[in-house]
mmCIF file of C-alpha atoms and ligand atoms in Angstrom:
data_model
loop_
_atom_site.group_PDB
_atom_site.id
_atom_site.type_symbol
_atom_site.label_atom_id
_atom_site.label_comp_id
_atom_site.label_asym_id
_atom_site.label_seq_id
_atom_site.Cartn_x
_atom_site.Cartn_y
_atom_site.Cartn_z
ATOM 1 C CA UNK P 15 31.403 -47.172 30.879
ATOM 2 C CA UNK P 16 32.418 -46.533 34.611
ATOM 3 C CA UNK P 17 28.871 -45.974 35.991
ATOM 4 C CA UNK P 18 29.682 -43.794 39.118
ATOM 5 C CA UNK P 19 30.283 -40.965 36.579
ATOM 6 C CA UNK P 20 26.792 -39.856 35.140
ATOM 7 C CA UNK P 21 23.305 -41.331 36.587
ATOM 8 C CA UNK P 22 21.855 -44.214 34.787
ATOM 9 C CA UNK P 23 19.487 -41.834 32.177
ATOM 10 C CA UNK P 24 22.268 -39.490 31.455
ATOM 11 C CA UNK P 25 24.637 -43.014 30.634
ATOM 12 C CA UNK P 26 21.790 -44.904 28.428
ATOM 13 C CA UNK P 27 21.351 -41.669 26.318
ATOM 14 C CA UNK P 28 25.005 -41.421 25.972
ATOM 15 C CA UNK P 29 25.176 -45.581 24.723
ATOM 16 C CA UNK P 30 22.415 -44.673 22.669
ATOM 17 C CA UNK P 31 23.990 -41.221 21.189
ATOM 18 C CA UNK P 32 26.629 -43.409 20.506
ATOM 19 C CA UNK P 33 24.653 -45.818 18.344
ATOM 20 C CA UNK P 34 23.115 -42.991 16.251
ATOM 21 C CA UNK P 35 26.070 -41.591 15.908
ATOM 22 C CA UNK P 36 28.041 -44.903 14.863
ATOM 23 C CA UNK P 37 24.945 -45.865 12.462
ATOM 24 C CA UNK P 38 24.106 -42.881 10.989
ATOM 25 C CA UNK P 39 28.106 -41.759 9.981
ATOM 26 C CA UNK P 40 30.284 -44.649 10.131
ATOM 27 C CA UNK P 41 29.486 -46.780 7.108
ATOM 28 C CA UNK P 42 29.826 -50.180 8.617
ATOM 29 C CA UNK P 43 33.590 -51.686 7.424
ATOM 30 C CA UNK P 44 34.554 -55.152 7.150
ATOM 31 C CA UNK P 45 38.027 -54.654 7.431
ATOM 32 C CA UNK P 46 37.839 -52.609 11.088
ATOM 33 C CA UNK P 47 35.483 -54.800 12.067
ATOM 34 C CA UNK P 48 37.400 -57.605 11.832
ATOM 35 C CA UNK P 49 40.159 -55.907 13.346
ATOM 36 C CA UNK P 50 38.301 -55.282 16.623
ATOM 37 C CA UNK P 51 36.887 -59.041 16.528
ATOM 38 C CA UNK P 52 40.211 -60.468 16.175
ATOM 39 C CA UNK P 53 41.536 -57.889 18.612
ATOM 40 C CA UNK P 54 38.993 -58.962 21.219
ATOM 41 C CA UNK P 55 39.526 -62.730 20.511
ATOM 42 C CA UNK P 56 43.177 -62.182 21.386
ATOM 43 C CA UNK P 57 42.147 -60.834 24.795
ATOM 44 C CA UNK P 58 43.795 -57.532 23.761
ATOM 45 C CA UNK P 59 42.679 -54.874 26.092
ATOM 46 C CA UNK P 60 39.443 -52.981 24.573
ATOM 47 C CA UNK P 61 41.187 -50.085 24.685
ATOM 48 C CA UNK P 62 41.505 -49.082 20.827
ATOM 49 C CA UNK P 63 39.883 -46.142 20.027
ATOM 50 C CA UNK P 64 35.902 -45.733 19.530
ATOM 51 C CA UNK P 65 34.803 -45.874 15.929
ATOM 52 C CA UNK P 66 33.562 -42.441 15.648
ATOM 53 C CA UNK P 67 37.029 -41.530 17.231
ATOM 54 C CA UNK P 68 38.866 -43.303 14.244
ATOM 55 C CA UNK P 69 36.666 -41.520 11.690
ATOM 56 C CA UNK P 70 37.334 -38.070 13.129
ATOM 57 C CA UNK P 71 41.046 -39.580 12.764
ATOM 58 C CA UNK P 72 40.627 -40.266 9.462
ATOM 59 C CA UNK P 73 38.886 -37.137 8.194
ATOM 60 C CA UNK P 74 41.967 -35.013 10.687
ATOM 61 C CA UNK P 75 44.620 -37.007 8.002
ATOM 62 C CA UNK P 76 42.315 -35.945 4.926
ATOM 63 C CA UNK P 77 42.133 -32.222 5.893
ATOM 64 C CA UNK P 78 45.760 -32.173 6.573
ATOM 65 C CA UNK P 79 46.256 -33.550 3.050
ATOM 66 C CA UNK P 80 48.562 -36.124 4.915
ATOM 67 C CA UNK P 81 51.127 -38.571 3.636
ATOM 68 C CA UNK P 82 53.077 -39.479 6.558
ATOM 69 C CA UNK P 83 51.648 -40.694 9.957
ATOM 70 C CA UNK P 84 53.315 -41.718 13.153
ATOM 71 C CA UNK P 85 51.472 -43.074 15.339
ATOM 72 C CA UNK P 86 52.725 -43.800 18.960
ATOM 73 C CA UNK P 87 50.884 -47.074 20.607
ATOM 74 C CA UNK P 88 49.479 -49.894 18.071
ATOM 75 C CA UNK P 89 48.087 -52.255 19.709
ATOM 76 C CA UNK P 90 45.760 -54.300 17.095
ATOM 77 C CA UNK P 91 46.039 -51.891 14.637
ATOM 78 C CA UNK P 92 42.988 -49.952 14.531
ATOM 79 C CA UNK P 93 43.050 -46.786 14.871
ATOM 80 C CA UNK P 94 46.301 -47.316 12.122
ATOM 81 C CA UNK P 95 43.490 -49.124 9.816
ATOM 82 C CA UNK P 96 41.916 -45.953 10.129
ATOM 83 C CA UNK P 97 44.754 -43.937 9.010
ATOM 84 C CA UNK P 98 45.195 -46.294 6.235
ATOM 85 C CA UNK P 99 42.408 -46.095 4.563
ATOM 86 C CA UNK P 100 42.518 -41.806 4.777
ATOM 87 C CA UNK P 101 46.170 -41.855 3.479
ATOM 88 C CA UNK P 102 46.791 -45.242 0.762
ATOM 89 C CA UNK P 103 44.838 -43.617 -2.113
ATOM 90 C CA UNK P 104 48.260 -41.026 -2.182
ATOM 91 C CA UNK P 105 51.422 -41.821 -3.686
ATOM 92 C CA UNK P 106 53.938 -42.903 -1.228
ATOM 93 C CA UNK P 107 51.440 -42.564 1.948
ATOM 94 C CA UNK P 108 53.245 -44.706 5.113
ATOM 95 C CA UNK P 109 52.122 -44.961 8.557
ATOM 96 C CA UNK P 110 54.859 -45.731 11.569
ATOM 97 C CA UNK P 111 53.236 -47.437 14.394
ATOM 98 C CA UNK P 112 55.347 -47.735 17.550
ATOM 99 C CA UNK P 113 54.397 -50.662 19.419
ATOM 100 C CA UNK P 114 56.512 -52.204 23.088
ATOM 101 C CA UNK P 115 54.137 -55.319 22.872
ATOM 102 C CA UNK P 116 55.837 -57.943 20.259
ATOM 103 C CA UNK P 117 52.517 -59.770 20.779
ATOM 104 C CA UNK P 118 50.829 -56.562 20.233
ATOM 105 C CA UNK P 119 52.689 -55.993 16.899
ATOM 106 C CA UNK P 120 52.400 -59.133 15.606
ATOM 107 C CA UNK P 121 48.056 -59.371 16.400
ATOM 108 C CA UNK P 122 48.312 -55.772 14.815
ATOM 109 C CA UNK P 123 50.294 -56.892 11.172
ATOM 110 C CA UNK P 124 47.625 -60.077 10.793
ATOM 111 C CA UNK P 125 44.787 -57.597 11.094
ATOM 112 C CA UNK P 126 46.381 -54.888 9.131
ATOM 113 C CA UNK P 127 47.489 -57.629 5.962
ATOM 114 C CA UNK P 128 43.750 -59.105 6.216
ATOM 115 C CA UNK P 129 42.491 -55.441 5.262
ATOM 116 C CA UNK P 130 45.136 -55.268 2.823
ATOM 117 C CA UNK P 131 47.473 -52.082 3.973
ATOM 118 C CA UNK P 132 50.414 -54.204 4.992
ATOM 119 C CA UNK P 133 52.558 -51.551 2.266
ATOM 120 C CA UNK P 134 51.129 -48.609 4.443
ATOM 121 C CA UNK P 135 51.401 -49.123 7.811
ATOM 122 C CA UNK P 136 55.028 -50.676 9.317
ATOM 123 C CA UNK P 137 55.213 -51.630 12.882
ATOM 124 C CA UNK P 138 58.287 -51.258 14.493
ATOM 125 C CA UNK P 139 58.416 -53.153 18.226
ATOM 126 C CA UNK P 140 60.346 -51.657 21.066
ATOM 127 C CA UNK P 141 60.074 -48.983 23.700
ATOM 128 C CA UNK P 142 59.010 -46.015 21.663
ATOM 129 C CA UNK P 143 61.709 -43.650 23.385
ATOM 130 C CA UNK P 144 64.148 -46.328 21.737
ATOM 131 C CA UNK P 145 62.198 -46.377 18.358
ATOM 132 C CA UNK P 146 61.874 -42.120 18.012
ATOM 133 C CA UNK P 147 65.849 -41.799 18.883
ATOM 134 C CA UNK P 148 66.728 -43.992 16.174
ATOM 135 C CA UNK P 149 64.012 -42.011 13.949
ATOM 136 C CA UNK P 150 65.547 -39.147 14.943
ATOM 137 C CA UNK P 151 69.310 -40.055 14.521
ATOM 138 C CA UNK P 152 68.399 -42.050 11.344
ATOM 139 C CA UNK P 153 66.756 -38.238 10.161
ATOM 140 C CA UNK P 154 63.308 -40.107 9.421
ATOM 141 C CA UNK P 155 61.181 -37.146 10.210
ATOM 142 C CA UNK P 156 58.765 -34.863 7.941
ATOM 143 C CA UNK P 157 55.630 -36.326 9.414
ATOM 144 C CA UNK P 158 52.395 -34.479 8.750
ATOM 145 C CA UNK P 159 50.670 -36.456 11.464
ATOM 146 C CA UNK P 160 51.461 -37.656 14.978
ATOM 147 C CA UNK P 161 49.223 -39.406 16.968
ATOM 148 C CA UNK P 162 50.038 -40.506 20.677
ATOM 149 C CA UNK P 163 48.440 -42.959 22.340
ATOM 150 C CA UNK P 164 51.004 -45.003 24.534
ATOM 151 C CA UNK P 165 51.780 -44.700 28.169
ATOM 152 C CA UNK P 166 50.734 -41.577 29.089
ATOM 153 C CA UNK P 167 53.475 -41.382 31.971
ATOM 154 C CA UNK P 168 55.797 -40.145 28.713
ATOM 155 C CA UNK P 169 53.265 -38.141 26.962
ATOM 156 C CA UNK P 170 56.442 -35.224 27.349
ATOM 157 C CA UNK P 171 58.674 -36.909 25.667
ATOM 158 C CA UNK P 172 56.409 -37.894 22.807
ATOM 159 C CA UNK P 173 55.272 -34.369 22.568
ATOM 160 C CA UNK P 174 58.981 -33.449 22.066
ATOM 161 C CA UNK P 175 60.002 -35.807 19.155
ATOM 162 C CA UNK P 176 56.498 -34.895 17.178
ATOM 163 C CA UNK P 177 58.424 -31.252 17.206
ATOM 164 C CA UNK P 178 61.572 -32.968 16.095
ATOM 165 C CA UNK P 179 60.150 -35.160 13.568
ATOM 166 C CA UNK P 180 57.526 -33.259 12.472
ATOM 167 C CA UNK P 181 57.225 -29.483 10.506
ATOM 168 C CA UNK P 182 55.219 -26.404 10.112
ATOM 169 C CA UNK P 183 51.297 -27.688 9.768
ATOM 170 C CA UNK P 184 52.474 -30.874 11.392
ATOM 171 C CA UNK P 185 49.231 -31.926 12.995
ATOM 172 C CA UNK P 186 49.401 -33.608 16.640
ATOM 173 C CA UNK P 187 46.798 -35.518 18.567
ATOM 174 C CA UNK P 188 46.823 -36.673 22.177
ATOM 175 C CA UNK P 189 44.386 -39.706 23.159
ATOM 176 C CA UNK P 190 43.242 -40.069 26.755
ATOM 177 C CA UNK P 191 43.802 -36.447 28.107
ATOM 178 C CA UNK P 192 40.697 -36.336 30.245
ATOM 179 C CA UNK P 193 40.356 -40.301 31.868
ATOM 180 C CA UNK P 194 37.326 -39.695 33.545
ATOM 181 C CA UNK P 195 38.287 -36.573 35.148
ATOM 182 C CA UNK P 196 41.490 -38.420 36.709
ATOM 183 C CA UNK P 197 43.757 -35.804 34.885
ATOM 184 C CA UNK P 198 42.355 -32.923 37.218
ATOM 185 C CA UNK P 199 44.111 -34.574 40.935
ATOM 186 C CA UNK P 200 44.860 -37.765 40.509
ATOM 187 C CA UNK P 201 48.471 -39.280 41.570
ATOM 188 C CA UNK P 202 48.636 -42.288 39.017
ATOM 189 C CA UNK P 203 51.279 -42.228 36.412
ATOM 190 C CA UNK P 204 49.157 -41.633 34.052
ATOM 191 C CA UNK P 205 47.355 -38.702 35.174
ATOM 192 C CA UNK P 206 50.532 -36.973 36.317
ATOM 193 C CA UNK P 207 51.287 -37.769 32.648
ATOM 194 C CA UNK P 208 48.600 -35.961 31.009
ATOM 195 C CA UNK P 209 48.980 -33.367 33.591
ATOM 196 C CA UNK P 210 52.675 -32.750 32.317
ATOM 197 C CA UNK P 211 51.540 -32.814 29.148
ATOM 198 C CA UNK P 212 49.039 -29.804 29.444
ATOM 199 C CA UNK P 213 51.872 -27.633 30.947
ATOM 200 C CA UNK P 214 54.301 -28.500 28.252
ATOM 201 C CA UNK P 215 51.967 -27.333 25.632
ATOM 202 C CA UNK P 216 51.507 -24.274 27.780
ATOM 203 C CA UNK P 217 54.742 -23.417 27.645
ATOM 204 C CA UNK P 218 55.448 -24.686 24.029
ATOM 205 C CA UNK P 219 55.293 -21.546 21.623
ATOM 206 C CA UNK P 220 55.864 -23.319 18.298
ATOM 207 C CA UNK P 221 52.055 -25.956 19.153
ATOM 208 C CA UNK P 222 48.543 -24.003 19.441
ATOM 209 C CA UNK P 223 46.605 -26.813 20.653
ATOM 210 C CA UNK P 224 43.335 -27.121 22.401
ATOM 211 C CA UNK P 225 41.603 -30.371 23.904
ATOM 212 C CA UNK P 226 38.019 -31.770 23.513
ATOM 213 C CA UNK P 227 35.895 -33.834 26.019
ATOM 214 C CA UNK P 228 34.749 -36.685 24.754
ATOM 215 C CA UNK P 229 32.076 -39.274 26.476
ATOM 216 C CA UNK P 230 31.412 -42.948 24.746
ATOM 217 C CA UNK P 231 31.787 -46.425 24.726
ATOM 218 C CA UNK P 232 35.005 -46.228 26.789
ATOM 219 C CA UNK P 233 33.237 -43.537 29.175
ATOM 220 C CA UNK P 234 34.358 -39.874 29.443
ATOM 221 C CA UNK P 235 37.633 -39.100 28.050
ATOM 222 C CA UNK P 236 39.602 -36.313 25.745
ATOM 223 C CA UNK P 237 41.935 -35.646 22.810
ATOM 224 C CA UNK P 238 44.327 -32.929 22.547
ATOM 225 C CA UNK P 239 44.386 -31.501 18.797
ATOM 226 C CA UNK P 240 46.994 -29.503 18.388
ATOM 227 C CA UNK P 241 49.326 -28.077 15.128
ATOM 228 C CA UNK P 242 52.661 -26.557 14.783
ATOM 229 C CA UNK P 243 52.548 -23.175 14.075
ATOM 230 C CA UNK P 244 56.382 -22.528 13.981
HETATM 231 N N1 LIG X 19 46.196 -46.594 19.122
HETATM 232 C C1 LIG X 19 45.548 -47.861 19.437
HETATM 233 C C2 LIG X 19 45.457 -48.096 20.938
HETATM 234 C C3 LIG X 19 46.792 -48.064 21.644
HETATM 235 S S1 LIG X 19 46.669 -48.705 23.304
HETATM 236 C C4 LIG X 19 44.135 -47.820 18.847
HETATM 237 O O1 LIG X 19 43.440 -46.831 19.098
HETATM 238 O O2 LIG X 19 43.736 -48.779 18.170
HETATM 239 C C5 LIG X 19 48.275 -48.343 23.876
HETATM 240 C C6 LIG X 19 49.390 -49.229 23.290
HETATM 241 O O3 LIG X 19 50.635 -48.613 23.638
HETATM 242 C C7 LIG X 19 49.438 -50.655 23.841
HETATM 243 O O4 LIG X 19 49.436 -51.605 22.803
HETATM 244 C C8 LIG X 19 50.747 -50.715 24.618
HETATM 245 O O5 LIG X 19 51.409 -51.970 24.545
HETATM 246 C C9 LIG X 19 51.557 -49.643 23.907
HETATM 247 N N2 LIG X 19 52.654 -49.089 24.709
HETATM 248 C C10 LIG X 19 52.705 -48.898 26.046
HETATM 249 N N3 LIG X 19 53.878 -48.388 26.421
HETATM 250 C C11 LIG X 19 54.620 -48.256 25.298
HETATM 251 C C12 LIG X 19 55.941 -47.801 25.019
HETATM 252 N N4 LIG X 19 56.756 -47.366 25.980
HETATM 253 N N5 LIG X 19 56.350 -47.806 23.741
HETATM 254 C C13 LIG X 19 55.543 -48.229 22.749
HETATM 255 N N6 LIG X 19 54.286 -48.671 22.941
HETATM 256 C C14 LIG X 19 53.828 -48.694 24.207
HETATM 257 C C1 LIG X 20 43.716 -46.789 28.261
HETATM 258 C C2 LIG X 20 44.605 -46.500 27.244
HETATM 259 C C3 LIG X 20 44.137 -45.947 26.073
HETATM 260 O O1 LIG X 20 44.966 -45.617 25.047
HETATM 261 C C4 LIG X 20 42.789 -45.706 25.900
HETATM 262 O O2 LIG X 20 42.361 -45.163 24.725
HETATM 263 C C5 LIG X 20 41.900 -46.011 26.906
HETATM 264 C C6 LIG X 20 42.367 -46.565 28.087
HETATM 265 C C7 LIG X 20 44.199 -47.395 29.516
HETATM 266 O O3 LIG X 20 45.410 -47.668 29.609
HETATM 267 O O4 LIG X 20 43.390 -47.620 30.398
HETATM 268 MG MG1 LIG X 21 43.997 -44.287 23.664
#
């Protein structure tokens, strides 16, 4: 965790929230674990989501009762394993990952085979622009989940084909809205990303969304949570 943002006390109570929260509600899984091992010993960026993230994932897909997930930026597969494992127990459950890295995609299928969910989750490689106007044109929508976690720089654009592909009670979450407070004034891509992001849904009638703060192993950070409404 960046350690100008909180003093030392406040950041060892926040590790150690994290711990009771990770050991008290998130029964210990060989299958993610290994994911996040094999992730790491491909020098993938430690960027996947945190586990009690995933969880709240997970129990998001079992509230919304749903079948069919898109999920925008793979990487090992992780927070898809979590998807997984909310969504294979229903009949004709899939999740779409949407991965640019080929390297990416192919660390992310070996971990998601090893837990044994290579029928659920696909991974289709390419730009995900490319990948959601081919989804679109192809008519491959009805998702009842979309979860973006990409490059932030074209968190618009995402937000626009989860209307198209999506439905009434479509449920939509947004990962990294907050990045340590970046979101508020800084200039990166990223930020400016996010930042678009929060108007679009301001101006979006047919989304009532809101956004919660988050602070953990990757720092202090955000998810939008948002749902279609018309
Ligand atoms: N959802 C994952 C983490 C994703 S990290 C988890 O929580 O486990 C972001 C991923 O988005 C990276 O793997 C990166 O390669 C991918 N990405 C970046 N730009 C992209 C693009 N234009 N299209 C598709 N994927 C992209
Ligand atoms: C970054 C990307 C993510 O999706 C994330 O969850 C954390 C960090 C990043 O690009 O730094
Ligand atoms: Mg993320």
């Amino acid at each position: 965790m960046p350690a100008h943002e909180f003093t030392p006390t406040t950041l060892s109570l926040f590790s150690s929230m994290s711990t009771l929260i990770e050991s008290s509600l998130i029964t210990p899984d060989p299958s993610l674990d290994a994911c996040l091992a094999a992730s790491k010993a491909a020098n993938l960026d430690p960027i996947s989501v945190a586990p009690n993230e995933g969880k709240f994932l997970y129990l998001l897909t079992l509230l919304s009762r749903s079948k069919r997930v898109l999920e925008i930026g793979t990487l090992g597969g992780y927070s898809a394993l979590w998807f997984a494992k909310a969504i294979s127990p229903l009949k004709g459950g899939k999740i779409i990952s949407l991965e640019l890295s080929e390297e990416h995609a192919q660390i992310a299928r070996v971990n998601i085979s090893n837990a044994g969910y290579s029928e659920t989750v696909e991974v289709r490689v390419g730009p995900a622009l490319e990948s959601l106007a081919a989804m679109k044109a192809n008519e491959e929508g009805d998702f009842d989940l979309v979860f973006i976690d990409a490059d932030k720089s074209q968190n618009v654009q995402y937000l626009e084909y989860a209307l198209f592909l999506g439905k009434v009670g479509t449920v939509i979450v947004v990962d990294n809205v907050v990045r340590h407070g970046k979101v508020v004034n800084d200039d990166d891509a990223a930020s400016k990303g996010v930042r678009a992001a929060f108007e679009w849904l301001r101006r979006c009638e047919k989304i009532q969304a809101t956004a919660l703060q988050t602070v953990g192993p990757k720092g202090w950070d955000g998810m939008v949570l948002g749902v279609v409404v018309e």
